[in-house]
XYZ file of C-alpha atoms in Angstrom:
424
model
C 97.249 60.129 51.041
C 94.752 62.639 52.382
C 91.755 61.992 54.594
C 88.896 63.979 56.055
C 87.322 63.533 59.480
C 83.701 64.569 59.979
C 82.019 64.331 63.387
C 78.237 63.966 63.379
C 76.109 65.767 65.979
C 75.868 62.584 68.063
C 79.652 62.163 68.170
C 80.047 59.462 65.538
C 83.257 59.950 63.567
C 83.277 59.552 59.778
C 86.656 59.159 58.059
C 86.717 59.544 54.271
C 89.841 58.581 52.320
C 89.684 59.153 48.549
C 91.905 56.932 46.370
C 92.115 58.097 42.771
C 93.794 55.028 41.315
C 91.325 52.393 42.482
C 88.012 51.078 41.194
C 86.868 49.763 44.582
C 85.324 51.185 47.733
C 85.459 49.779 51.255
C 82.996 50.725 53.981
C 84.135 49.818 57.489
C 82.378 50.426 60.805
C 84.267 49.842 64.038
C 83.196 49.885 67.669
C 85.781 50.631 70.329
C 84.978 47.479 72.265
C 86.438 43.993 72.441
C 87.017 41.163 74.851
C 88.861 43.253 77.447
C 85.618 45.141 78.150
C 83.775 41.963 79.159
C 83.023 40.775 82.668
C 83.955 37.203 83.537
C 80.392 36.043 82.837
C 80.448 37.865 79.494
C 83.680 36.239 78.248
C 83.340 35.825 74.488
C 80.247 37.989 74.012
C 82.012 40.597 71.819
C 83.012 37.892 69.357
C 79.629 36.146 69.520
C 77.805 39.445 68.887
C 79.994 40.042 65.834
C 78.726 36.718 64.440
C 75.115 37.627 65.204
C 75.300 40.863 63.210
C 75.410 38.807 60.006
C 72.402 36.628 60.888
C 69.672 38.947 59.665
C 67.852 42.265 60.024
C 64.266 43.302 59.377
C 65.245 44.480 55.884
C 67.471 41.457 55.217
C 65.854 38.710 57.312
C 68.533 36.006 57.141
C 72.252 35.388 56.780
C 71.504 34.081 53.288
C 69.761 37.291 52.209
C 72.779 39.357 53.333
C 75.223 37.009 51.618
C 73.222 36.781 48.369
C 72.952 40.560 48.061
C 76.690 41.082 48.473
C 77.704 38.036 46.423
C 75.515 39.308 43.571
C 77.828 42.320 43.160
C 81.082 40.433 43.836
C 81.396 42.006 47.261
C 83.993 41.043 49.825
C 82.753 41.206 53.400
C 83.822 40.088 56.846
C 84.213 41.137 60.469
C 86.784 40.731 63.224
C 86.950 40.986 66.996
C 90.061 42.039 68.886
C 90.638 42.706 72.558
C 89.852 46.407 72.220
C 87.794 46.795 69.024
C 85.318 45.076 66.709
C 85.097 45.866 63.001
C 82.732 45.129 60.117
C 83.465 45.819 56.458
C 82.150 45.461 52.919
C 84.331 46.005 49.848
C 82.740 46.371 46.404
C 83.415 47.971 43.067
C 82.885 51.725 43.295
C 79.513 51.598 41.521
C 78.033 49.705 44.482
C 79.333 51.921 47.299
C 75.823 52.885 48.401
C 74.800 49.235 48.666
C 77.887 48.510 50.774
C 77.129 51.419 53.095
C 73.479 50.382 53.356
C 74.415 46.817 54.365
C 77.000 47.931 56.935
C 74.568 50.394 58.517
C 71.786 47.817 58.527
C 73.721 45.031 60.267
C 75.415 47.463 62.673
C 72.185 49.125 63.766
C 69.340 46.718 63.058
C 70.446 43.131 63.636
C 67.546 41.069 64.982
C 69.664 38.788 67.204
C 67.121 36.015 66.861
C 67.060 33.479 69.768
C 66.952 30.539 67.358
C 70.027 31.856 65.539
C 71.807 32.309 68.871
C 71.283 28.640 69.743
C 72.503 27.518 66.309
C 75.560 29.755 66.460
C 76.581 28.414 69.872
C 77.458 25.139 68.191
C 79.548 26.873 65.519
C 81.485 28.914 68.074
C 82.148 25.900 70.296
C 83.628 24.178 67.242
C 85.710 27.312 66.637
C 87.002 27.022 70.221
C 87.870 23.363 69.583
C 89.683 24.358 66.385
C 91.891 26.838 68.264
C 92.585 24.329 71.026
C 93.753 21.862 68.363
C 96.060 24.498 66.858
C 98.888 25.241 69.304
C 100.579 27.519 66.774
C 97.587 29.870 67.168
C 96.676 29.293 70.803
C 100.176 29.757 72.265
C 99.587 33.511 71.898
C 96.638 33.219 74.290
C 98.849 31.383 76.787
C 101.445 34.160 76.569
C 98.914 36.972 77.090
C 97.287 35.057 79.942
C 100.718 34.940 81.585
C 101.245 38.686 81.181
C 97.722 39.822 82.073
C 96.275 36.972 84.124
C 94.407 39.229 86.589
C 92.726 41.273 83.849
C 90.231 40.526 81.024
C 93.082 41.398 78.647
C 94.553 38.011 79.544
C 91.467 36.062 78.460
C 90.870 34.502 75.047
C 88.830 36.711 72.709
C 86.569 33.798 71.812
C 85.631 33.144 75.459
C 85.034 29.680 76.890
C 82.451 26.980 76.250
C 80.609 27.622 79.524
C 79.995 31.313 78.865
C 79.197 30.777 75.184
C 76.541 28.207 76.105
C 75.013 30.560 78.682
C 74.309 33.599 76.463
C 70.697 34.613 75.854
C 69.218 37.353 73.659
C 68.961 39.843 76.533
C 72.724 39.522 77.173
C 73.474 40.648 73.615
C 70.939 43.462 73.647
C 72.333 44.819 76.920
C 75.917 44.615 75.669
C 75.070 46.263 72.338
C 73.179 49.047 74.090
C 76.143 49.744 76.351
C 78.978 49.715 73.819
C 77.565 50.274 70.326
C 77.015 54.007 70.760
C 77.817 56.845 68.351
C 80.613 58.188 70.552
C 82.293 54.781 70.482
C 81.915 54.184 66.722
C 84.028 55.135 63.717
C 82.800 54.785 60.137
C 85.421 54.839 57.385
C 84.905 54.906 53.617
C 88.033 54.451 51.479
C 88.453 54.191 47.722
C 86.465 55.788 44.920
C 83.312 57.600 46.063
C 81.408 60.869 46.141
C 82.303 62.427 49.498
C 79.215 64.616 49.721
C 76.991 61.577 49.187
C 78.898 59.523 51.780
C 78.458 62.188 54.481
C 74.812 62.615 53.573
C 74.186 58.855 53.802
C 76.189 58.571 57.037
C 73.965 61.221 58.636
C 70.876 59.480 57.285
C 71.858 56.042 58.594
C 73.792 56.814 61.773
C 72.441 60.213 62.835
C 69.810 58.618 65.067
C 72.257 56.597 67.149
C 72.422 57.510 70.823
C 75.493 59.554 71.717
C 77.185 57.491 74.418
C 80.927 57.327 74.920
C 83.715 54.835 75.432
C 83.308 53.164 78.871
C 86.209 52.930 81.281
C 88.176 49.697 81.673
C 90.353 48.234 84.383
C 93.939 49.209 83.619
C 96.903 46.847 83.617
C 99.487 47.102 86.387
C 102.854 46.308 84.771
C 104.688 44.945 87.803
C 107.203 42.174 87.280
C 110.411 41.543 89.195
C 111.508 38.140 87.832
C 111.110 36.032 84.673
C 107.835 34.083 84.452
C 106.791 30.879 82.705
C 103.445 29.345 81.769
C 103.087 25.861 80.283
C 99.976 24.387 78.696
C 100.612 20.653 78.721
C 99.553 19.018 75.482
C 100.733 15.914 73.639
C 101.946 17.493 70.425
C 104.460 16.611 67.717
C 106.142 19.973 68.172
C 106.706 22.427 71.023
C 105.358 25.920 70.349
C 106.855 28.769 72.338
C 106.643 32.512 72.694
C 109.355 34.339 74.585
C 109.361 38.086 75.069
C 109.264 41.157 77.257
C 106.796 43.764 78.412
C 107.229 46.844 76.257
C 105.385 50.019 75.188
C 101.759 51.116 74.913
C 100.138 51.985 71.579
C 100.833 55.731 71.736
C 104.400 55.561 73.103
C 106.925 57.853 71.412
C 109.356 54.940 70.863
C 106.851 52.603 69.194
C 108.362 53.222 65.753
C 111.860 52.338 66.936
C 110.475 49.231 68.618
C 108.785 48.262 65.343
C 112.089 48.534 63.485
C 113.764 46.529 66.243
C 111.238 43.700 65.819
C 111.894 43.584 62.063
C 115.655 43.375 62.606
C 115.227 40.542 65.087
C 112.604 38.408 63.375
C 110.401 40.338 60.993
C 111.399 38.743 57.692
C 113.452 35.964 56.059
C 116.746 37.867 56.330
C 116.244 38.838 59.984
C 118.693 37.795 62.678
C 116.557 35.122 64.306
C 115.264 33.628 61.046
C 118.841 33.203 59.850
C 120.143 31.932 63.203
C 117.275 29.634 64.232
C 116.128 28.301 60.864
C 118.811 28.756 58.217
C 121.980 28.071 60.240
C 120.660 25.518 62.743
C 117.478 24.107 61.228
C 115.688 24.250 64.584
C 112.368 25.607 63.334
C 110.306 25.902 60.193
C 108.842 29.200 61.377
C 110.264 31.833 63.704
C 109.050 35.418 63.955
C 109.319 38.456 66.204
C 106.289 40.696 66.595
C 104.738 43.506 68.647
C 101.389 43.829 70.370
C 100.213 47.120 71.849
C 97.225 48.211 73.904
C 96.058 51.457 75.483
C 98.396 51.279 78.483
C 100.704 48.316 77.865
C 102.327 46.140 75.223
C 105.022 43.581 74.511
C 107.602 42.371 72.004
C 108.010 38.618 71.580
C 109.414 35.848 69.409
C 107.435 32.743 68.446
C 108.698 29.443 67.059
C 107.777 25.779 66.710
C 110.599 23.335 67.497
C 111.297 19.707 68.332
C 110.625 19.026 72.022
C 114.280 18.298 72.753
C 115.359 21.609 71.170
C 113.302 23.886 73.414
C 116.191 24.867 75.676
C 118.604 25.440 72.807
C 116.073 27.667 70.993
C 115.409 29.725 74.117
C 119.146 30.235 74.592
C 119.580 31.456 71.006
C 116.662 33.890 71.208
C 117.882 35.243 74.551
C 121.364 35.631 73.083
C 120.030 37.698 70.182
C 118.013 39.858 72.601
C 121.193 40.474 74.594
C 123.284 41.165 71.517
C 120.983 43.817 70.080
C 120.781 45.408 73.546
C 124.548 45.786 73.832
C 125.895 46.283 70.295
C 124.889 49.068 67.943
C 123.450 47.826 64.648
C 125.056 48.802 61.336
C 123.676 51.610 59.141
C 122.993 49.000 56.428
C 120.884 46.792 58.713
C 118.929 49.773 60.005
C 118.209 51.076 56.499
C 117.100 47.615 55.387
C 114.577 47.472 58.242
C 113.243 50.954 57.419
C 112.855 50.131 53.737
C 111.147 46.847 54.569
C 108.552 48.525 56.820
C 107.826 51.264 54.296
C 107.733 48.850 51.359
C 105.320 46.419 53.044
C 103.116 49.302 54.145
C 103.032 50.850 50.673
C 102.042 47.537 49.063
C 99.313 46.935 51.628
C 97.887 50.417 51.211
C 97.173 49.868 47.525
C 93.841 48.221 48.419
C 90.853 50.143 49.755
C 90.130 47.650 52.556
C 93.680 47.982 53.934
C 93.438 51.773 53.746
C 90.102 51.732 55.588
C 91.574 49.478 58.298
C 94.664 51.702 58.552
C 92.623 54.834 59.278
C 89.781 53.356 61.327
C 92.186 51.533 63.647
C 94.025 54.759 64.328
C 90.785 56.642 64.926
C 89.801 54.073 67.548
C 93.202 53.519 69.166
C 95.533 56.472 68.613
C 95.581 59.929 70.105
C 96.224 61.305 66.614
C 95.567 59.940 63.130
C 98.769 59.925 61.066
C 99.014 59.560 57.299
C 101.426 56.997 55.834
C 103.751 59.876 54.879
C 103.844 61.126 58.471
C 104.568 57.634 59.751
C 107.314 57.102 57.161
C 108.905 60.389 58.281
C 108.997 59.053 61.860
C 110.581 55.820 60.645
C 113.221 57.707 58.636
C 114.307 59.518 61.821
C 115.106 56.316 63.739
C 118.819 56.015 64.520
C 121.039 53.101 65.511
C 121.341 54.775 68.917
C 117.523 54.670 69.230
C 117.510 50.926 68.530
C 120.236 50.342 71.127
C 118.459 52.492 73.729
C 115.053 50.891 73.181
C 116.488 47.354 73.159
C 118.307 48.042 76.427
C 115.139 49.440 77.947
C 112.887 46.577 76.860
C 115.046 43.452 76.996
C 115.519 43.226 80.751
C 115.585 39.799 82.318
C 113.117 40.730 85.053
C 110.373 41.407 82.450
C 111.062 38.261 80.395
C 108.188 35.826 79.901
C 107.895 32.405 78.289
C 104.758 30.554 77.173
C 104.943 26.953 75.980
C 102.485 24.445 74.545
C 103.755 20.876 74.408
C 104.491 17.790 76.516
C 106.374 19.744 79.202
C 105.663 20.037 82.929
C 108.741 21.415 84.659
C 108.146 25.176 85.028
C 110.926 25.571 87.579
C 113.561 24.301 85.111
C 112.376 26.729 82.464
C 112.412 29.574 84.986
C 116.012 28.754 85.843
C 116.820 28.817 82.144
C 115.290 32.272 81.749
C 117.087 33.605 84.813
C 120.542 32.677 83.475
C 122.356 35.823 82.444
C 119.811 38.058 84.180
């Protein structure tokens, strides 16, 4: 899969990725800003602004006019806010690529941010906050990241809090957009079937007038931890939700591919060690998974599960045991190859659609020092050895950097800390 990167005079990056075997085109614009760039008073403004971009422009005066235009051509469209980026995309059949690009450019550059719409949307976002609070399976991740990064905006919820959401006025959004939505902090990606010359021409036409700007600095994370830590969010639930894991590598670390394979072996699929041990052999959980999260200067690997309240300790012991085992015993060639084939197979299936391809390239353009093609990434994965897995596991799974987040009817943090410290 080949791509081309074009940089406009104002610094905006345009990534074009032709796909011969598809009949669709996805246009995605991404700003290198998310919740970690917000001040305490701005908590949630990145996410709120993302909502406001779909509420109307001068050319398309309402949310309905945007939706009707895209629905009329069977378009798929959405947006997302993360801690370090915010993306907007439209996917259509290839014949409507220009319409998709026109809509993306219009909402990205010309959203009215109407005060009446702001007041209406406050209610919707507050209900979204309530929804997450009622869903411990989703919100336990926020508890875990708050534990790891509690003195930094990285530890705050992306959606913000009710107090800040209620406080936002039009001038807050305009100031924030002016600061972060600059050409030097924006990547536009078009993937699928399209005329490349026309895409570049239209990109210059739409985005060439953006102010240059550049990515603002952020407060970096200090990864200091000398003992296991616990954070409990007390809630009367039918099930205890937990995440247990360790500080790990940043998003450009040389061992990130080995760490990815390690997470698959531990809990990345239905034949992984923890899925078999926790669910199939013991019936302790319906879901259990191991996953990675990476940021510019930090990251972590963790395992999440939902269990009966009385089985919390037993589940923690099993997960810790598997962490210890993979840190001290070399995995078999068969298990390593299975993990490699799983990663490559899932990636290949995902990259059959133009929206996944656009996300793949635009995320790298925003977050990575170098954009890699799937083939280059697969070559890195093929080079991972059992010795790499053992070395990385030993480096990451140290008791002093172990952290546990829990949502459920629990209050005794000191007992859980003792549990984590055993075997440290």
